[in-house]
Coordinates of C-alpha atoms in Angstrom, one line a residue:
M21 CA 7.9 -9.5 -19.0
E22 CA 9.2 -9.7 -15.7
V23 CA 8.0 -6.9 -13.2
R24 CA 10.3 -3.6 -13.2
S25 CA 13.4 -3.9 -10.6
C26 CA 12.8 -1.7 -7.8
A27 CA 16.4 -0.8 -8.4
M28 CA 15.6 0.9 -11.5
A29 CA 14.4 4.8 -11.4
A30 CA 10.6 4.8 -10.6
P31 CA 8.4 6.6 -13.0
W32 CA 6.4 9.7 -11.7
F33 CA 3.4 7.8 -11.5
Q34 CA 4.6 5.4 -8.8
G35 CA 3.0 6.4 -5.4
A36 CA 1.9 9.6 -7.2
S37 CA -1.4 11.3 -5.6
V38 CA -4.3 12.7 -8.1
Y39 CA -6.5 15.3 -7.6
Q40 CA -10.0 14.5 -9.7
I41 CA -11.6 17.5 -11.4
Y42 CA -15.2 17.4 -12.7
P43 CA -14.8 20.4 -15.3
R44 CA -18.6 21.4 -15.2
S45 CA -18.5 21.9 -11.6
F46 CA -15.0 23.5 -10.7
A47 CA -14.9 27.0 -11.7
D48 CA -17.0 29.2 -13.9
S49 CA -15.3 31.5 -15.8
D50 CA -17.3 33.4 -18.0
G51 CA -20.3 33.7 -16.1
D52 CA -23.0 31.2 -17.8
G53 CA -23.4 28.7 -14.8
I54 CA -21.1 25.9 -16.1
G55 CA -17.4 25.3 -15.0
D56 CA -14.7 25.3 -18.0
L57 CA -11.2 25.0 -18.7
A58 CA -10.2 28.4 -18.1
G59 CA -11.8 28.3 -14.5
I60 CA -9.5 25.1 -13.8
T61 CA -6.2 27.4 -15.0
A62 CA -7.4 30.2 -12.5
H63 CA -7.6 27.7 -9.5
L64 CA -4.5 25.5 -10.1
D65 CA -2.6 27.4 -7.5
H66 CA -5.2 25.8 -4.8
V67 CA -4.6 22.3 -6.3
A68 CA -0.8 22.9 -6.4
S69 CA -0.8 23.9 -2.8
L70 CA -2.3 20.8 -1.9
G71 CA 1.1 18.6 -2.9
V72 CA -0.6 16.4 -5.2
D73 CA 1.3 15.1 -8.3
A74 CA -1.6 15.4 -11.2
I75 CA -4.9 16.4 -11.9
W76 CA -7.3 14.1 -13.7
L77 CA -10.1 16.1 -15.9
S78 CA -13.4 14.4 -16.6
P79 CA -14.2 14.6 -19.8
F80 CA -14.5 17.8 -21.6
F81 CA -14.9 16.7 -25.2
P82 CA -17.7 17.8 -27.6
S83 CA -21.1 16.1 -26.5
P84 CA -24.9 16.5 -26.4
Q85 CA -24.4 16.4 -22.8
R86 CA -26.8 13.6 -22.2
D87 CA -24.2 12.2 -19.9
F88 CA -22.3 15.3 -19.2
G89 CA -19.6 14.5 -21.5
Y90 CA -19.4 10.8 -21.4
D91 CA -21.2 10.7 -24.6
I92 CA -19.0 11.9 -26.7
T93 CA -19.2 13.3 -30.4
D94 CA -15.7 14.0 -31.1
Y95 CA -12.5 12.6 -29.2
C96 CA -9.9 15.4 -30.7
D97 CA -11.3 18.8 -29.4
V98 CA -13.1 20.6 -26.8
D99 CA -16.8 21.3 -26.1
P100 CA -17.7 25.2 -26.4
A101 CA -19.0 25.2 -23.1
Y102 CA -15.4 24.6 -21.7
G103 CA -13.1 26.3 -24.1
T104 CA -11.2 25.6 -27.2
L105 CA -8.0 23.3 -27.9
E106 CA -6.1 26.5 -27.2
T107 CA -7.7 27.1 -23.8
F108 CA -6.6 23.4 -23.2
D109 CA -3.2 23.9 -24.1
A110 CA -2.9 26.9 -21.7
L111 CA -4.1 24.9 -19.2
V112 CA -1.5 22.0 -19.8
A113 CA 1.1 24.5 -19.9
A114 CA -0.1 26.4 -16.6
A115 CA -0.2 22.9 -14.8
H116 CA 3.3 21.8 -15.6
E117 CA 4.6 25.2 -14.6
R118 CA 3.1 24.3 -11.3
G119 CA 4.7 20.8 -11.5
L120 CA 1.1 19.1 -11.9
R121 CA 0.8 16.2 -14.4
V122 CA -2.7 16.3 -16.4
V123 CA -4.6 12.9 -17.0
I124 CA -7.4 13.2 -19.3
D125 CA -10.6 11.0 -19.2
A126 CA -10.5 8.3 -22.2
V127 CA -14.1 7.1 -22.7
F128 CA -13.1 4.8 -25.2
N129 CA -16.2 1.9 -24.6
H130 CA -19.2 4.1 -26.4
T131 CA -19.6 7.0 -28.2
S132 CA -22.6 9.4 -28.2
E133 CA -25.5 8.3 -30.7
E134 CA -24.7 11.6 -32.3
H135 CA -21.1 10.9 -33.4
P136 CA -20.8 10.8 -36.6
W137 CA -19.5 7.5 -36.8
F138 CA -22.7 6.0 -35.1
V139 CA -24.7 8.3 -37.6
A140 CA -22.9 6.6 -40.7
S141 CA -22.8 3.1 -39.1
R142 CA -26.8 3.1 -38.1
S143 CA -27.7 4.6 -41.9
S144 CA -26.8 1.3 -43.7
R145 CA -25.5 -2.1 -43.5
D146 CA -23.2 -1.6 -46.4
D147 CA -21.5 1.8 -45.0
P148 CA -17.7 1.9 -44.6
K149 CA -18.4 2.2 -41.1
A150 CA -21.3 -0.1 -40.5
D151 CA -19.3 -2.5 -38.3
W152 CA -17.7 0.4 -36.4
Y153 CA -20.4 -0.5 -33.5
V154 CA -21.6 -3.9 -31.9
W155 CA -24.6 -4.7 -34.0
G156 CA -26.7 -8.0 -33.8
D157 CA -29.7 -9.7 -35.2
G158 CA -32.3 -10.5 -32.6
R159 CA -33.7 -13.9 -31.6
D160 CA -37.3 -14.0 -32.2
G161 CA -38.3 -10.3 -31.8
K162 CA -35.8 -10.4 -28.8
P163 CA -32.3 -9.1 -28.5
P164 CA -29.3 -10.7 -29.6
N165 CA -27.9 -12.2 -26.4
N166 CA -28.5 -12.1 -22.4
W167 CA -26.4 -9.3 -21.6
R168 CA -27.4 -6.7 -19.4
S169 CA -26.5 -3.0 -19.0
V170 CA -24.3 -1.9 -16.0
D171 CA -27.6 -1.3 -13.9
F172 CA -28.2 -5.3 -14.1
I173 CA -31.9 -4.4 -14.9
H174 CA -32.3 -3.5 -18.4
S175 CA -30.9 -5.2 -21.5
A176 CA -27.6 -4.0 -23.0
W177 CA -29.4 -4.0 -26.5
T178 CA -31.6 -1.4 -28.4
Y179 CA -33.5 -2.1 -31.6
D180 CA -32.8 0.4 -34.6
E181 CA -35.6 0.5 -36.9
G182 CA -33.5 1.5 -39.7
R183 CA -30.9 -1.1 -39.7
G184 CA -33.4 -3.6 -38.6
Q185 CA -30.8 -4.8 -35.8
W186 CA -30.1 -4.5 -32.3
F187 CA -26.9 -2.2 -31.2
L188 CA -25.0 -2.9 -27.9
A189 CA -25.3 0.1 -25.3
T190 CA -23.9 -1.1 -22.0
F191 CA -24.4 2.0 -20.2
D192 CA -27.4 3.7 -22.0
P193 CA -29.1 3.8 -25.3
C194 CA -27.8 7.2 -25.9
Q195 CA -24.2 5.8 -25.7
P196 CA -23.7 2.7 -28.2
D197 CA -20.6 0.5 -27.8
L198 CA -17.6 0.7 -29.8
N199 CA -16.6 -2.5 -31.8
W200 CA -12.9 -2.8 -30.9
H201 CA -12.5 -6.0 -32.7
H202 CA -12.8 -3.7 -35.9
P203 CA -9.2 -3.2 -37.2
D204 CA -10.1 0.7 -38.3
V205 CA -11.7 1.5 -34.6
R206 CA -8.7 0.3 -32.9
A207 CA -6.5 2.5 -35.6
A208 CA -8.8 5.7 -35.0
M209 CA -8.7 5.1 -31.1
F210 CA -4.8 5.1 -31.2
D211 CA -4.7 8.0 -33.2
V212 CA -6.7 9.8 -30.2
V213 CA -4.1 8.8 -27.8
R214 CA -1.4 10.2 -30.1
F215 CA -3.3 13.2 -30.5
W216 CA -3.6 14.1 -27.0
L217 CA 0.1 13.0 -26.2
D218 CA 0.9 15.5 -28.8
R219 CA -0.6 18.2 -26.8
G220 CA 1.3 17.3 -23.7
V221 CA -1.1 15.2 -21.6
D222 CA 0.7 13.1 -19.1
G223 CA -1.7 10.3 -18.7
F224 CA -5.3 8.3 -19.2
R225 CA -8.1 7.6 -17.1
F226 CA -9.9 4.8 -19.4
D227 CA -13.9 4.7 -18.6
M228 CA -15.4 1.5 -18.2
F229 CA -11.9 0.0 -19.3
G230 CA -12.8 -3.9 -18.3
A231 CA -15.9 -3.5 -20.5
I232 CA -14.1 -2.3 -23.7
M233 CA -13.3 -5.8 -25.5
K234 CA -16.7 -8.0 -25.4
D235 CA -16.9 -11.6 -26.9
G236 CA -16.6 -11.2 -30.4
K237 CA -19.1 -14.0 -30.9
L238 CA -21.8 -12.4 -29.0
R239 CA -22.2 -15.5 -26.7
D240 CA -24.9 -15.6 -23.9
E241 CA -23.2 -14.7 -20.6
A242 CA -23.7 -17.5 -18.0
W243 CA -26.2 -17.4 -15.0
A244 CA -25.1 -17.5 -11.9
P245 CA -26.7 -17.1 -8.0
R246 CA -26.0 -14.1 -6.2
L247 CA -27.1 -13.0 -3.0
S248 CA -29.3 -9.5 -3.1
T249 CA -29.0 -6.8 -0.3
D250 CA -32.1 -8.6 1.4
F251 CA -30.0 -12.0 1.3
Q252 CA -32.2 -13.2 -1.3
V253 CA -30.8 -15.6 -4.1
V254 CA -31.0 -14.0 -7.3
R255 CA -30.0 -14.7 -10.7
V256 CA -27.6 -12.5 -12.6
T257 CA -25.3 -12.8 -15.1
D258 CA -21.4 -13.4 -14.3
R259 CA -20.4 -11.1 -17.0
S260 CA -17.1 -13.3 -17.9
R261 CA -17.9 -12.5 -21.9
T262 CA -18.2 -8.6 -21.3
N263 CA -16.1 -7.8 -18.6
N264 CA -12.2 -8.4 -18.0
T265 CA -11.8 -10.6 -20.8
E266 CA -8.3 -11.9 -22.3
A267 CA -8.6 -9.3 -25.0
C268 CA -9.2 -6.6 -22.6
Y269 CA -5.8 -7.4 -20.6
Q270 CA -4.1 -7.4 -24.2
L271 CA -5.5 -3.9 -25.1
G272 CA -3.8 -2.4 -22.0
R273 CA -0.6 -3.7 -22.8
D274 CA -0.8 -2.6 -26.2
L275 CA -1.7 1.0 -24.7
R276 CA 1.0 0.9 -22.8
A277 CA 3.5 -0.1 -25.8
L278 CA 1.9 2.6 -27.5
C279 CA 2.5 5.2 -25.4
I280 CA 5.9 4.1 -24.5
E281 CA 6.7 4.2 -28.3
H282 CA 5.3 7.5 -28.6
R283 CA 6.5 9.4 -25.6
G284 CA 9.9 7.6 -25.8
A285 CA 9.9 6.6 -22.2
D286 CA 7.6 4.7 -19.6
E287 CA 6.0 8.1 -18.3
V288 CA 2.5 7.8 -19.1
L289 CA -0.1 7.3 -16.2
L290 CA -2.6 4.3 -17.6
V291 CA -5.5 3.9 -15.2
G292 CA -8.5 1.9 -15.8
E293 CA -11.7 1.9 -14.4
C294 CA -12.2 -1.7 -13.9
F295 CA -14.4 -3.9 -12.1
G296 CA -13.9 -7.6 -10.6
A297 CA -12.1 -9.4 -8.0
L298 CA -8.6 -8.2 -7.0
P299 CA -7.0 -11.1 -9.0
E300 CA -8.9 -9.9 -11.8
L301 CA -7.9 -6.4 -11.4
A302 CA -4.3 -7.3 -10.7
R303 CA -3.6 -8.9 -13.9
Y304 CA -3.9 -5.4 -15.5
T305 CA -0.7 -4.5 -13.8
E306 CA 1.1 -7.2 -13.3
G307 CA 4.1 -7.7 -15.3
G308 CA 4.8 -4.3 -15.6
D309 CA 3.6 -4.3 -19.3
G310 CA -0.2 -3.2 -19.0
L311 CA -1.9 -0.7 -17.5
T312 CA 0.0 1.2 -14.6
H313 CA -3.1 1.2 -12.2
A314 CA -6.5 -0.1 -12.4
F315 CA -8.8 1.4 -9.6
I316 CA -9.9 -0.3 -6.8
F317 CA -13.3 0.3 -5.7
D318 CA -13.6 -1.6 -2.6
A319 CA -12.8 1.5 -0.7
L320 CA -15.6 3.4 -2.6
T321 CA -18.0 1.1 -0.2
F322 CA -15.7 1.3 3.0
R323 CA -16.9 0.6 6.5
Y324 CA -15.5 2.8 9.3
R325 CA -13.9 0.3 11.0
A326 CA -10.4 -0.6 11.8
G327 CA -10.8 -4.0 10.9
W328 CA -12.0 -3.1 7.3
F329 CA -9.0 -1.1 6.6
R330 CA -6.5 -3.5 8.0
G331 CA -8.5 -6.4 5.8
A332 CA -8.4 -4.1 2.7
I333 CA -4.8 -3.2 3.0
D334 CA -3.9 -6.9 3.6
R335 CA -5.7 -7.8 0.4
Y336 CA -4.2 -4.9 -1.6
E337 CA -0.8 -5.8 -0.7
E338 CA -0.8 -9.3 -1.5
A339 CA -2.6 -8.4 -4.6
F340 CA -0.3 -5.5 -5.8
P341 CA 3.2 -6.0 -4.7
A342 CA 5.5 -3.6 -5.0
P343 CA 6.6 -1.9 -7.4
L344 CA 3.0 -2.6 -8.4
D345 CA 0.3 0.3 -6.7
P346 CA -3.0 -0.4 -5.8
A347 CA -5.0 2.6 -6.7
W348 CA -6.9 4.1 -3.5
V349 CA -10.3 5.9 -4.0
Y350 CA -13.1 7.0 -1.2
E351 CA -15.3 9.0 -3.5
N352 CA -15.6 10.4 -7.2
H353 CA -18.3 11.8 -9.6
D354 CA -20.4 8.8 -9.5
R355 CA -20.2 7.4 -5.8
S356 CA -21.5 9.1 -2.7
R357 CA -19.2 11.7 -1.1
S358 CA -17.1 9.8 1.8
I359 CA -17.9 12.3 4.4
S360 CA -21.6 11.5 3.9
R361 CA -21.0 8.0 4.4
V362 CA -19.7 8.7 8.1
G363 CA -22.9 10.9 8.9
D364 CA -20.8 14.1 7.9
D365 CA -18.5 13.6 10.9
L366 CA -15.3 15.9 10.2
A367 CA -13.5 14.0 13.0
K368 CA -13.9 11.0 11.0
A369 CA -13.4 12.2 7.8
R370 CA -9.5 13.4 9.1
V371 CA -8.9 9.7 10.0
L372 CA -10.2 9.0 6.3
A373 CA -7.7 11.4 5.3
T374 CA -5.1 10.3 7.0
V375 CA -5.0 6.6 5.8
L376 CA -5.8 7.7 2.5
C377 CA -2.7 10.0 2.1
T378 CA -0.1 7.4 3.7
V379 CA -1.3 3.9 2.5
R380 CA 1.3 2.2 0.0
G381 CA -0.2 3.1 -3.4
Q382 CA -1.9 5.8 -5.6
P383 CA -4.6 8.1 -3.5
T384 CA -6.9 9.9 -6.0
I385 CA -8.9 13.0 -4.2
Y386 CA -12.1 14.2 -5.7
M387 CA -12.6 18.0 -6.1
G388 CA -14.1 18.8 -2.7
Q389 CA -13.1 15.9 -0.7
E390 CA -10.4 17.9 0.7
L391 CA -12.9 20.3 2.4
G392 CA -15.5 17.9 3.6
M393 CA -17.8 18.4 0.9
P394 CA -21.2 16.3 1.7
N395 CA -23.4 15.1 -0.6
T396 CA -26.0 17.8 -1.9
Y397 CA -29.6 16.5 -1.9
I398 CA -31.6 16.7 -5.0
P399 CA -34.9 15.1 -5.4
L400 CA -34.9 12.3 -8.1
R401 CA -37.9 14.5 -10.1
D402 CA -35.5 17.4 -10.4
A403 CA -32.4 15.3 -11.6
L404 CA -30.5 16.1 -14.9
D405 CA -28.7 12.9 -14.6
V406 CA -29.4 10.3 -16.8
V407 CA -29.0 7.6 -14.4
A408 CA -31.2 9.0 -11.9
Q409 CA -33.8 9.6 -14.5
R410 CA -34.1 5.9 -15.0
F411 CA -34.9 5.8 -11.4
S412 CA -37.4 8.7 -11.2
W413 CA -40.0 6.4 -10.4
V414 CA -38.6 5.5 -7.1
P415 CA -40.5 7.5 -4.0
E416 CA -38.4 10.3 -2.5
R417 CA -38.9 8.7 1.1
V418 CA -36.9 5.7 -0.2
S419 CA -34.2 7.6 -2.1
K420 CA -33.3 9.3 0.7
R421 CA -32.7 6.5 2.6
L422 CA -30.5 4.7 0.0
P423 CA -26.8 4.6 1.1
E424 CA -25.2 5.3 -2.2
R425 CA -28.2 7.1 -3.6
L426 CA -29.7 6.8 -7.4
N427 CA -28.7 10.4 -8.2
R428 CA -25.1 11.3 -9.5
D429 CA -26.1 14.9 -9.3
E430 CA -25.6 15.0 -5.7
M431 CA -22.1 14.3 -6.2
R432 CA -21.6 16.8 -8.7
T433 CA -22.6 20.1 -7.2
P434 CA -20.0 23.2 -7.8
M435 CA -16.8 23.6 -5.7
L436 CA -17.0 25.8 -2.8
W437 CA -14.1 28.6 -3.1
D438 CA -15.8 31.4 -0.4
P439 CA -18.7 31.6 1.7
S440 CA -20.9 33.6 -0.7
S441 CA -24.4 32.4 -2.3
T442 CA -22.7 30.7 -5.3
G443 CA -19.6 29.6 -3.5
G444 CA -17.3 31.4 -5.5
F445 CA -18.0 29.1 -8.4
C446 CA -19.8 31.9 -10.5
P447 CA -20.5 35.3 -10.0
E448 CA -23.3 36.0 -7.7
G449 CA -26.3 36.7 -9.6
I450 CA -25.7 33.6 -11.7
T451 CA -27.6 30.3 -11.3
P452 CA -24.9 27.3 -11.4
W453 CA -26.0 24.4 -13.5
L454 CA -26.6 22.2 -10.2
P455 CA -27.5 23.6 -6.6
V456 CA -24.5 24.9 -4.3
N457 CA -24.2 22.8 -1.3
P458 CA -26.1 24.2 1.9
L459 CA -22.7 23.9 4.0
V460 CA -21.1 26.6 1.6
A461 CA -20.5 28.9 4.9
T462 CA -18.1 26.6 6.2
R463 CA -17.2 23.9 3.7
N464 CA -15.0 26.3 1.4
V465 CA -11.5 27.4 0.5
A466 CA -11.2 30.7 1.9
V467 CA -12.8 30.0 5.2
Q468 CA -10.8 26.8 5.7
E469 CA -7.4 28.2 4.6
E470 CA -7.6 30.6 7.7
D471 CA -8.1 27.8 10.1
P472 CA -5.3 25.7 11.2
T473 CA -7.4 22.8 12.4
S474 CA -9.7 22.6 9.2
L475 CA -9.8 19.5 7.0
L476 CA -8.5 21.3 4.1
V477 CA -5.3 22.2 6.3
L478 CA -4.9 18.6 7.1
Y479 CA -4.9 17.3 3.6
R480 CA -2.2 19.9 2.5
R481 CA -0.2 18.4 5.8
L482 CA -0.4 14.8 5.0
L483 CA 0.2 15.5 1.1
H484 CA 3.0 17.2 1.7
L485 CA 4.4 14.7 4.5
R486 CA 4.0 12.1 1.5
R487 CA 6.5 14.3 -0.8
E488 CA 8.7 15.0 1.9
H489 CA 9.2 11.6 3.2
R490 CA 9.9 8.8 0.7
A491 CA 8.8 6.2 3.0
L492 CA 5.3 7.6 2.9
R493 CA 5.5 8.0 -1.0
A494 CA 7.7 4.5 -2.0
G495 CA 8.3 2.8 1.1
R496 CA 7.0 -0.6 2.0
L497 CA 4.0 -1.1 4.3
D498 CA 3.8 -3.2 7.0
L499 CA 0.5 -3.8 9.4
V500 CA 1.4 -3.4 12.9
P501 CA -0.2 -6.6 14.7
G502 CA -2.0 -6.6 18.1
T503 CA -3.6 -2.8 18.4
G504 CA -6.9 -3.9 19.1
D505 CA -10.3 -4.0 17.5
D506 CA -10.7 -0.1 17.1
V507 CA -7.0 0.9 16.2
L508 CA -5.3 0.4 12.7
A509 CA -1.7 1.1 12.6
Y510 CA 1.1 0.4 10.1
V511 CA 4.8 1.5 9.6
R512 CA 5.9 2.8 6.3
S513 CA 9.5 2.5 5.6
D514 CA 12.4 3.4 2.9
G515 CA 16.0 2.2 4.3
E516 CA 16.4 3.5 7.8
E517 CA 13.6 6.1 7.5
R518 CA 10.4 4.8 9.2
V519 CA 7.0 6.6 9.7
L520 CA 4.3 5.0 11.9
V521 CA 0.6 5.6 10.8
A522 CA -2.0 5.1 13.9
A523 CA -5.5 5.8 13.9
C524 CA -8.2 5.1 16.3
F525 CA -11.7 4.6 14.6
G526 CA -13.2 3.6 18.4
R527 CA -15.1 6.3 20.6
G528 CA -12.6 5.7 23.5
A529 CA -8.8 6.8 23.6
A530 CA -6.0 4.5 22.5
T531 CA -2.3 4.0 22.8
V532 CA -0.1 2.4 20.3
A533 CA 3.5 1.1 21.3
L534 CA 6.3 2.9 19.0
G535 CA 8.9 0.0 19.8
G536 CA 11.3 3.0 20.7
T537 CA 10.8 6.5 20.3
G538 CA 9.7 9.1 17.8
T539 CA 8.6 12.7 16.8
L540 CA 5.1 13.5 16.2
L541 CA 4.7 14.6 12.7
V542 CA 1.1 15.4 12.5
G543 CA -2.3 14.7 14.4
T544 CA -5.8 15.1 13.5
D545 CA -6.8 16.6 16.9
V546 CA -4.8 18.0 20.0
T547 CA -5.4 14.7 21.8
A548 CA -2.2 13.0 19.6
A549 CA 0.7 13.2 21.3
V550 CA 4.1 11.1 22.0
A551 CA 4.9 10.0 25.8
G552 CA 8.4 7.6 25.6
D553 CA 8.0 5.1 23.7
V554 CA 4.1 5.3 23.3
L555 CA 1.9 7.4 20.9
R556 CA -1.6 8.6 22.5
L557 CA -5.0 8.9 20.4
G558 CA -8.3 10.3 21.4
P559 CA -11.7 8.8 19.8
N560 CA -11.8 8.9 15.9
S561 CA -8.4 10.3 15.7
A562 CA -5.2 9.5 13.7
A563 CA -1.5 10.7 13.7
L564 CA 2.3 10.0 12.2
V565 CA 5.5 9.5 14.2
L566 CA 8.8 9.8 12.4
L567 CA 10.2 6.8 14.6
D568 CA 14.0 7.3 15.6
P569 CA 16.6 4.8 14.1
A570 CA 17.3 1.6 16.4
P571 CA 19.9 1.9 18.4
A572 CA 23.3 0.1 16.6

């Protein structure tokens, strides 16, 4: 199938901005120290005021909470800690009333080991669901093959005494992988998609999508040399049998067709958590009949340099030509807060916000990012995170220095609504499930709403400009050459409308030639100014200029 013509009406998700909510940490409506769906509904006005197009909800399904919702026991219900299906319906209705689409997490690679399907599967090799999960016989007492878990350290296989076989658990032994090659599994999971579409959801974010369709013959991965972070040659598997297989690309196309058939229009966002080189990721969306987006995780490890962003934009534009959208993300529930990657420097956070909200594609903003919420240090010995518990042996002096850290709890602490001791997340006197960030006095919604120079106000201004100017949402992007090592500049254009975006990543002032005249739309600090045909920028600052049409 050919890529959709630009002349066709674009679906809502093209160029849309998305706000990620981690329900357990967003807002606690009932005073138990745990965020819930009603708490999200109560704060939708804040989300709508940002100017985003959609919310993405991390898992809220029934779960033993070993991995806080990513270990599911029922795909078609709500965990009592978060509410009920009626609570969810009320949230969707309230979001739609505010013009917000609703995207939910679809954790389709694995279930909880407590899911009734797995309980039946492990009970007997003769059970009707015996092959609903990936099982294999060992080799001389060892796992069936050399597949590794996502941490590259542990085997992906766990031995089950009852069946006398090994089951695949790519992430953690408490999360066995479903066997998507089984037609009954595929049918059951497609019914899950239909169930939530019928409840009004507008899209799905597929967790670990690139790993869903493994090699059905369970063949070994090839070994390949890699350079470690200390530049030592190590041997790891290349994951071609377990990641981005041909069957996985086809699954994306099948899910797209299912959603179009069930909803009646190409209006369902389908974004995959996929890992790999850009050409591998682009294959999920090329042709316009597969996933609508694949997250590009390069930006989760960005370097705060103009050259890094120029290179990234250039690569993304080549891999995802319009109307395909590169999906930009700086931070999420699994990876370090972006402001912590730049030394908690608010000026640099403003530069990052400007780029994120104006590049071509789909920007995703993680709750609290608009406030400059940094990581909240939590010692590994106190971690609730199942991943962190694997690394509890790492000395604290070492874990503190790791740039990405080992504890996802640090990125999942409560949203900060006001300067109270609980940040307004839950009533005072209640202990939240994770500690409140020490910067609660200033990095909260109530305080920043009253400060016209705050990061929150800047995010609102940028996202509203993205809506108001078609060039910023749907226009082409052209990098401006010759701006120097410390300056990134590009022009977004749609017809006669042109907007220049310029950012100075250096410690000195900079100028950018406009090639004409223009009007300053927004600057990240008071140094930004248009003087004739030149934009002036201070250190670590950025600005948008609406360029005047060229003389006839």
